[in-house]
mmCIF file of C-alpha atoms (C1' of nucleotides) in Angstrom:
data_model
loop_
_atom_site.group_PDB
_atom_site.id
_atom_site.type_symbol
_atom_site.label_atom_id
_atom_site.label_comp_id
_atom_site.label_asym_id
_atom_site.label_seq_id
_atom_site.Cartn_x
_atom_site.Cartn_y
_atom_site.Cartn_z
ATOM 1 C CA UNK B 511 110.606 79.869 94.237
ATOM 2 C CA UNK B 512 108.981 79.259 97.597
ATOM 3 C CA UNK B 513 109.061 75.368 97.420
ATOM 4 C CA UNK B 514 112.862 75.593 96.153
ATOM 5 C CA UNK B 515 113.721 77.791 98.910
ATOM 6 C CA UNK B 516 111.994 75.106 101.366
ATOM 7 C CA UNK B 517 113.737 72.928 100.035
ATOM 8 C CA UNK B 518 117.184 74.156 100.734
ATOM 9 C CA UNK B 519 116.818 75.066 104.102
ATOM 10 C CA UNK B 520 117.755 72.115 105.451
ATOM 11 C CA UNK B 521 121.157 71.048 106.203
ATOM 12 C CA UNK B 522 120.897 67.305 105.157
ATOM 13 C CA UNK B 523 119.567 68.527 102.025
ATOM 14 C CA UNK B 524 122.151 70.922 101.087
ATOM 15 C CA UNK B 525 125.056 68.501 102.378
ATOM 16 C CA UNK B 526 123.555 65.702 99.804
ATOM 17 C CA UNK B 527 123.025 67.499 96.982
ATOM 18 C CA UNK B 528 126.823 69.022 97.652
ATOM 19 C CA UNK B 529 127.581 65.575 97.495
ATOM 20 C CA UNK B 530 126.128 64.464 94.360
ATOM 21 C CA UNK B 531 128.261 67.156 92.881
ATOM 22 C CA UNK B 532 130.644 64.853 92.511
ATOM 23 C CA UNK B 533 129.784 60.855 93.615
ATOM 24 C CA UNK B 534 132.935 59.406 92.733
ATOM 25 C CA UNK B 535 134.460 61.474 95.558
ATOM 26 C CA UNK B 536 131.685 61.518 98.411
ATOM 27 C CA UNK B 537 130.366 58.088 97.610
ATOM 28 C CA UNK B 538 133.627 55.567 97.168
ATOM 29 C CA UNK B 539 132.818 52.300 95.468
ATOM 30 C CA UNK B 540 129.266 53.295 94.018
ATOM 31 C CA UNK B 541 129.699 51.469 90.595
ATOM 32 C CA UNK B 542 128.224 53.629 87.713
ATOM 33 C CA UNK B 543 128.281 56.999 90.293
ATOM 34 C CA UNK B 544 127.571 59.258 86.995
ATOM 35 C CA UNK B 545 124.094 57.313 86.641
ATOM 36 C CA UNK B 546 123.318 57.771 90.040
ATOM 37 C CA UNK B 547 123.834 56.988 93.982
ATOM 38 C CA UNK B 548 121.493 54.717 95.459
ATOM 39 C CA UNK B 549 119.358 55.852 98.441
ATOM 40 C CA UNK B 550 120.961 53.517 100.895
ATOM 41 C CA UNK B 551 124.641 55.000 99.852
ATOM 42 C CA UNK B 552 123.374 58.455 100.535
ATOM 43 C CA UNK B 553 121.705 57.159 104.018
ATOM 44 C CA UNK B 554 124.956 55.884 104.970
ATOM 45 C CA UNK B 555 126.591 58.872 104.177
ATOM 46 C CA UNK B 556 124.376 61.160 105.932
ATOM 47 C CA UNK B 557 124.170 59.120 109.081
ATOM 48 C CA UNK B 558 120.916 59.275 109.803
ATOM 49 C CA UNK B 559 117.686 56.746 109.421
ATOM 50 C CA UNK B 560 116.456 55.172 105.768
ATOM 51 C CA UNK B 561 113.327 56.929 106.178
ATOM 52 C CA UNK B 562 114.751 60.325 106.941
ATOM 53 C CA UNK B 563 116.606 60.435 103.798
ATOM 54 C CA UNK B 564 113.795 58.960 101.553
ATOM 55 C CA UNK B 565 111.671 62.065 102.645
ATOM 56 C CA UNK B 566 114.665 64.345 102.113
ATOM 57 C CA UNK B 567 115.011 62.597 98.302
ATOM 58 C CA UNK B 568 111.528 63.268 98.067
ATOM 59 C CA UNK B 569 111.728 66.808 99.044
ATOM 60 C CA UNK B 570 114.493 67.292 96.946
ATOM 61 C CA UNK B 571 112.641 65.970 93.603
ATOM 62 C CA UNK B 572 109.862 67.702 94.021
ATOM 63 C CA UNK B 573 111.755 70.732 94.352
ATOM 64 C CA UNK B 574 113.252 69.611 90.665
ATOM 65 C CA UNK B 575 116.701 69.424 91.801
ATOM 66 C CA UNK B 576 117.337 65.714 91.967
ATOM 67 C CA UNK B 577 115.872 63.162 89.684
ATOM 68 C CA UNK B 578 115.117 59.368 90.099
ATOM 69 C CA UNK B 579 115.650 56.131 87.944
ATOM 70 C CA UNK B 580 114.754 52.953 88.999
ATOM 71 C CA UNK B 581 116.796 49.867 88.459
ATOM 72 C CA UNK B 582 115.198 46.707 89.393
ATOM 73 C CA UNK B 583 114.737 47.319 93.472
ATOM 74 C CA UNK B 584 117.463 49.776 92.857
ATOM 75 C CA UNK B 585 116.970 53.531 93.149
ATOM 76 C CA UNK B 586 119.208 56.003 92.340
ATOM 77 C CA UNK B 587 119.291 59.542 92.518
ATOM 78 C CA UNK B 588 121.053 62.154 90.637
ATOM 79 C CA UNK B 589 121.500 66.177 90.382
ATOM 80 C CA UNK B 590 119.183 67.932 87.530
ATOM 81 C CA UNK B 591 121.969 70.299 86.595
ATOM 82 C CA UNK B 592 119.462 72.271 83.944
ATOM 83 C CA UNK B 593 116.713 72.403 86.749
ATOM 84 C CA UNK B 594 119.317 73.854 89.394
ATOM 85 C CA UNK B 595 120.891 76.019 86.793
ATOM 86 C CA UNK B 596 117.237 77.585 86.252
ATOM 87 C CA UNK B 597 116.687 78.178 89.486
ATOM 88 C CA UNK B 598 119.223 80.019 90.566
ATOM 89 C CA UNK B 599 119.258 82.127 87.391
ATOM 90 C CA UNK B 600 115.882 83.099 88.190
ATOM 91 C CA UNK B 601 116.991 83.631 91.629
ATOM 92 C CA UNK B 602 119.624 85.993 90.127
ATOM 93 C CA UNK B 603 116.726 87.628 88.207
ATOM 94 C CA UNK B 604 114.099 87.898 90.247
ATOM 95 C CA UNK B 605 114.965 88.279 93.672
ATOM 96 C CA UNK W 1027 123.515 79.835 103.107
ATOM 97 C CA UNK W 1028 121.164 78.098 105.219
ATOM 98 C CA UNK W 1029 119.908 81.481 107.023
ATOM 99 C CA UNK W 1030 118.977 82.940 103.802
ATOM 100 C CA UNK W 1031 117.302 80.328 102.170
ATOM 101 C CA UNK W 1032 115.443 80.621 105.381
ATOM 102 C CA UNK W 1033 114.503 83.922 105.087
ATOM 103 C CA UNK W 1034 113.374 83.630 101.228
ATOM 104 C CA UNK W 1035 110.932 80.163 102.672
ATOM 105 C CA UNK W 1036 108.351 82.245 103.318
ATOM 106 C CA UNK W 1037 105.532 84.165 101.130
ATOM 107 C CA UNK W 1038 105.106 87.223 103.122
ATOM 108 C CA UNK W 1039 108.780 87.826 102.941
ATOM 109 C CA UNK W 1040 109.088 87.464 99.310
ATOM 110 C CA UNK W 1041 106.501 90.081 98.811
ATOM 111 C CA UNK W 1042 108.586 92.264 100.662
ATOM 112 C CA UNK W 1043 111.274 92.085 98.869
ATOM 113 C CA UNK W 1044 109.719 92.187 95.812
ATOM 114 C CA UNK W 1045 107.679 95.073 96.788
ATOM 115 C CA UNK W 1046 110.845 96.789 98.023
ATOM 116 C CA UNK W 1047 112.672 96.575 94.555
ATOM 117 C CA UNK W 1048 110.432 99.477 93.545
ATOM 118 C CA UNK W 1049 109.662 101.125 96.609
ATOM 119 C CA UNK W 1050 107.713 104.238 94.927
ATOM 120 C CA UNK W 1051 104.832 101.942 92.864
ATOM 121 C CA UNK W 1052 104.278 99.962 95.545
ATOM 122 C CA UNK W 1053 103.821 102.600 98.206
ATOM 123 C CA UNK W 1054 102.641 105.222 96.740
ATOM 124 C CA UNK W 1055 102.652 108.406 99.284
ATOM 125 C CA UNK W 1056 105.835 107.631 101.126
ATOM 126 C CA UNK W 1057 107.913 110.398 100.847
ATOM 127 C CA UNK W 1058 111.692 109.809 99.739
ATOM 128 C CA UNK W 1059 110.754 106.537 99.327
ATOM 129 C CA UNK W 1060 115.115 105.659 98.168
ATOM 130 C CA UNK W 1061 115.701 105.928 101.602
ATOM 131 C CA UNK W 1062 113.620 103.205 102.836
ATOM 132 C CA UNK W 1063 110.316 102.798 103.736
ATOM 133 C CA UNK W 1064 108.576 102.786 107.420
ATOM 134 C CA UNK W 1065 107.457 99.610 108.807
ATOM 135 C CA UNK W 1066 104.142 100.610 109.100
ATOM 136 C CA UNK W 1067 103.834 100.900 105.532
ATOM 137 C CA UNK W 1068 104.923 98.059 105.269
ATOM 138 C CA UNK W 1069 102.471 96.533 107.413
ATOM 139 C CA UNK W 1070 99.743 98.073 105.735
ATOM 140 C CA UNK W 1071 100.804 96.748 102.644
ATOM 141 C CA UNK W 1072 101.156 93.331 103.946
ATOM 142 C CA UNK W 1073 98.043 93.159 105.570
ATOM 143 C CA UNK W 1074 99.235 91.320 108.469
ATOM 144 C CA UNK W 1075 100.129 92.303 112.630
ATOM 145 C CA UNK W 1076 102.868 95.000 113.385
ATOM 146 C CA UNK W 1077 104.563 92.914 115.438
ATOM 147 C CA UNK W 1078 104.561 89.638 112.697
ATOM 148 C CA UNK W 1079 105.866 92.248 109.996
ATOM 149 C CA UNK W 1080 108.730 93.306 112.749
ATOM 150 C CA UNK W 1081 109.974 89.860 113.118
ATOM 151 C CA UNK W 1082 109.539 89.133 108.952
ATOM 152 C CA UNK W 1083 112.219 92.522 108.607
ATOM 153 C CA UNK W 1084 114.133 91.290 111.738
ATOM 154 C CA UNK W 1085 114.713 87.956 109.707
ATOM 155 C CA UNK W 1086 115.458 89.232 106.344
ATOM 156 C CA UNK W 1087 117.784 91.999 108.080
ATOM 157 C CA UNK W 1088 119.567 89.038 109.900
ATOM 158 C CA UNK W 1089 119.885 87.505 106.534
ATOM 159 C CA UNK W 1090 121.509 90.329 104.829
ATOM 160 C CA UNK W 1091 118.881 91.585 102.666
ATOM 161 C CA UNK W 1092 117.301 94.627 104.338
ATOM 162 C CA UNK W 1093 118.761 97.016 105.606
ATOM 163 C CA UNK W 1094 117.630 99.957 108.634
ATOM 164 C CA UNK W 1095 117.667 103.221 109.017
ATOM 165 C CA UNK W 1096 116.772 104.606 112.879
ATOM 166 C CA UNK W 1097 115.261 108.397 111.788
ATOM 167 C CA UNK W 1098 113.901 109.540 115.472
ATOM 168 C CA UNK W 1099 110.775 107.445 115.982
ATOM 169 C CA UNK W 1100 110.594 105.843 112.811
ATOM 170 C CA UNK W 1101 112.819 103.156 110.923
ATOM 171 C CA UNK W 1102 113.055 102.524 107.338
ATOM 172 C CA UNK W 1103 113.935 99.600 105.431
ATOM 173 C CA UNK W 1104 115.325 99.216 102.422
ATOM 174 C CA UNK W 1105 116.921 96.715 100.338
ATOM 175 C CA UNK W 1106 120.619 95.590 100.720
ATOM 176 C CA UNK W 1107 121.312 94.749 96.743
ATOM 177 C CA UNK W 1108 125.409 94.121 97.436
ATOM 178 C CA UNK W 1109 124.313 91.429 99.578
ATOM 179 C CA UNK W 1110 121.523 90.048 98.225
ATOM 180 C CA UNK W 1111 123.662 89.580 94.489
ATOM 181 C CA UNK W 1112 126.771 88.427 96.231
ATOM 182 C CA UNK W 1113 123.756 85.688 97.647
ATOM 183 C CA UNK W 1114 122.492 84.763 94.298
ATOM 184 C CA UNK W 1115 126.249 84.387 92.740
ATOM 185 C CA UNK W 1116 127.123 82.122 95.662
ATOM 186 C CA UNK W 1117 124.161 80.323 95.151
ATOM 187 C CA UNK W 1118 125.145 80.198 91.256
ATOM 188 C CA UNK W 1119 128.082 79.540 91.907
ATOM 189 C CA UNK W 1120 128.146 76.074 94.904
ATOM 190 C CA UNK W 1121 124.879 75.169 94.594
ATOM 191 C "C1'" DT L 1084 104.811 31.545 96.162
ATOM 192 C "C1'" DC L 1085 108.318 32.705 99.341
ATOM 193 C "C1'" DG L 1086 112.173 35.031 101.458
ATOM 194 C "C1'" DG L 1087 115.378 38.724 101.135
ATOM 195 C "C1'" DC L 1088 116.546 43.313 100.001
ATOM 196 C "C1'" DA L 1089 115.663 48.258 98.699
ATOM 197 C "C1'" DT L 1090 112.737 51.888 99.319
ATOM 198 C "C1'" DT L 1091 108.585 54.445 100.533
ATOM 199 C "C1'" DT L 1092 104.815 55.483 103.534
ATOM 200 C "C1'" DC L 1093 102.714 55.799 107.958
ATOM 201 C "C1'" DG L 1094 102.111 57.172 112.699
ATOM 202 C "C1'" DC L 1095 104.077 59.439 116.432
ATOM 203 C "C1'" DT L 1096 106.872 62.786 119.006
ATOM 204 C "C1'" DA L 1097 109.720 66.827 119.400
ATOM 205 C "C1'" DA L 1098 111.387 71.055 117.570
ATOM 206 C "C1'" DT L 1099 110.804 75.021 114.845
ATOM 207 C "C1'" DT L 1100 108.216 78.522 112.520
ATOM 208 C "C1'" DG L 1101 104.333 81.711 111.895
ATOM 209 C "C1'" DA L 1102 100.863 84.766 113.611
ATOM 210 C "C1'" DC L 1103 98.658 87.376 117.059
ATOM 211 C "C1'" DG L 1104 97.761 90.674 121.018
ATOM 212 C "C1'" DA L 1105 99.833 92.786 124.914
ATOM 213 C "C1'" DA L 1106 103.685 94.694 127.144
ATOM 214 C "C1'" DA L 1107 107.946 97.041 126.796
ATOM 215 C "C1'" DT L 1108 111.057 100.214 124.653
ATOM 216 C "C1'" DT L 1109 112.350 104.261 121.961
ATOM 217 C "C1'" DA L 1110 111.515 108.862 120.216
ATOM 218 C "C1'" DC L 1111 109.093 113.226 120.082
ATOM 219 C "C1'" DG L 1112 106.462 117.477 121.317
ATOM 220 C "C1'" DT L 1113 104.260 120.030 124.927
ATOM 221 C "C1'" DA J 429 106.773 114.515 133.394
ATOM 222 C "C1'" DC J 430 103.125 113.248 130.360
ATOM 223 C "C1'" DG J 431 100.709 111.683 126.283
ATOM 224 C "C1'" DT J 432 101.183 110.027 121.659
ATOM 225 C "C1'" DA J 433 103.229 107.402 118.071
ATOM 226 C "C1'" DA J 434 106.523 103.966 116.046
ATOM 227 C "C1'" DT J 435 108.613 99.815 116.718
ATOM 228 C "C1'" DT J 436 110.385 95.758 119.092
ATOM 229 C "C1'" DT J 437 109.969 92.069 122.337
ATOM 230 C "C1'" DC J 438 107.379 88.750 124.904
ATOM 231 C "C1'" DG J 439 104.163 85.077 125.753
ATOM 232 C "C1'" DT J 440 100.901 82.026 123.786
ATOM 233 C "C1'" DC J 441 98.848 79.030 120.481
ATOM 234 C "C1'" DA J 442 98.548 76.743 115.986
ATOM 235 C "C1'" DA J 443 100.763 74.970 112.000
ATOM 236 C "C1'" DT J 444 104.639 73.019 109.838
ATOM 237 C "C1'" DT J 445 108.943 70.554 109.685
ATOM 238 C "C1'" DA J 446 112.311 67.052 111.159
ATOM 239 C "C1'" DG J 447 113.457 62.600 112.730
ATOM 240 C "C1'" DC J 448 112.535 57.946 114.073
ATOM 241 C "C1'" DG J 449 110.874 53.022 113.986
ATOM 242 C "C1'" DA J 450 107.501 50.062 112.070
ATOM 243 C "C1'" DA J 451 104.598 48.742 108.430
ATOM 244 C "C1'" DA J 452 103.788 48.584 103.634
ATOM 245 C "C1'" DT J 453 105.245 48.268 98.906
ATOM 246 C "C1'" DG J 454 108.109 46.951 94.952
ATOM 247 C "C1'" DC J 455 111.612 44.033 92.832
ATOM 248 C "C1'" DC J 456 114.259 39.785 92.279
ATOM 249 C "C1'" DG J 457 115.790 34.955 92.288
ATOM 250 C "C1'" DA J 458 114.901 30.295 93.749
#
DNA sequence: TCGGCATTTCGCTAATTGACGAAATTACGT
DNA sequence: ACGTAATTTCGTCAATTAGCGAAATGCCGA
């Protein structure tokens, strides 16, 4: 519960995985959006440096509410609904 | 939703909560323990500074989940449970 | 193998958070 | 007013987090 909480308290964090609610709106012209946005997309979006948001990603994954697949060079990133679902149902249960 | 994600991103104030929820097991000898508990109960329990504690029940008051109760020299905290489930619905509910 | 691109990791700095002891504030009884 | 107790606020230091640019790593096509 701790690392989850971490992980949300973070405005970046919250706005991206707000945005991979729903890529086909927040991310315009990412082919494929339901497999995934890639990390440069979400960089752009966010406005801030490459690095930044890989750490972010990486924050986020850990947590367990984003996962990975690579494609070729290409990585894209996409909301665990079942992970985030689980959380805040234990969230709902325990707190 | 930032603030209280905040507030839950630390151990110490997760206890509290938790400990809170059933005020009467986990501090056994406070007397009408349903309307709150002192905070130096709670620092006893916690095992840490007055003054740390203070600022832990300052935050999770800020956030919405505790709530005070001035009695002459002593305050008591309790738990704020409207708040904290309209929290974990929101959560449910945009996250 | 090389060059180009995507992404992660590293090293550094600045900001924020956490914890403590001391000082300040509030409340109470004499 | 004074002394005691409860609690908050303040000042300080240490640890953690956030953000950046550069270096490193991984993938691909020629």
């Amino acid at each position: 519960m701790l690392e989850e909480c971490k992980a949300l308290s973070n405005e970046t964090r919250l706005a991206i995985l707000d945005w991979l609610k729903d890529p086909a709106v927040h991310f315009p012209g990412a082919e494929g959006a339901d497999a995934g946005v890639c990390v440069g997309l979400i960089q752009r979006r966010a406005g801030c440096s490459i690095s930044t948001i890989s750490a972010h990603l990486a924050i986020l994954q850990r947590a367990g509410f984003l996962r990975a697949t690579r494609r070729g060079q290409w990585i894209h990133y996409r909301r665990d609904e079942d992970r985030i679902r689980a959380f805040t149902e234990r969230l709902h249960r325990d707190l």
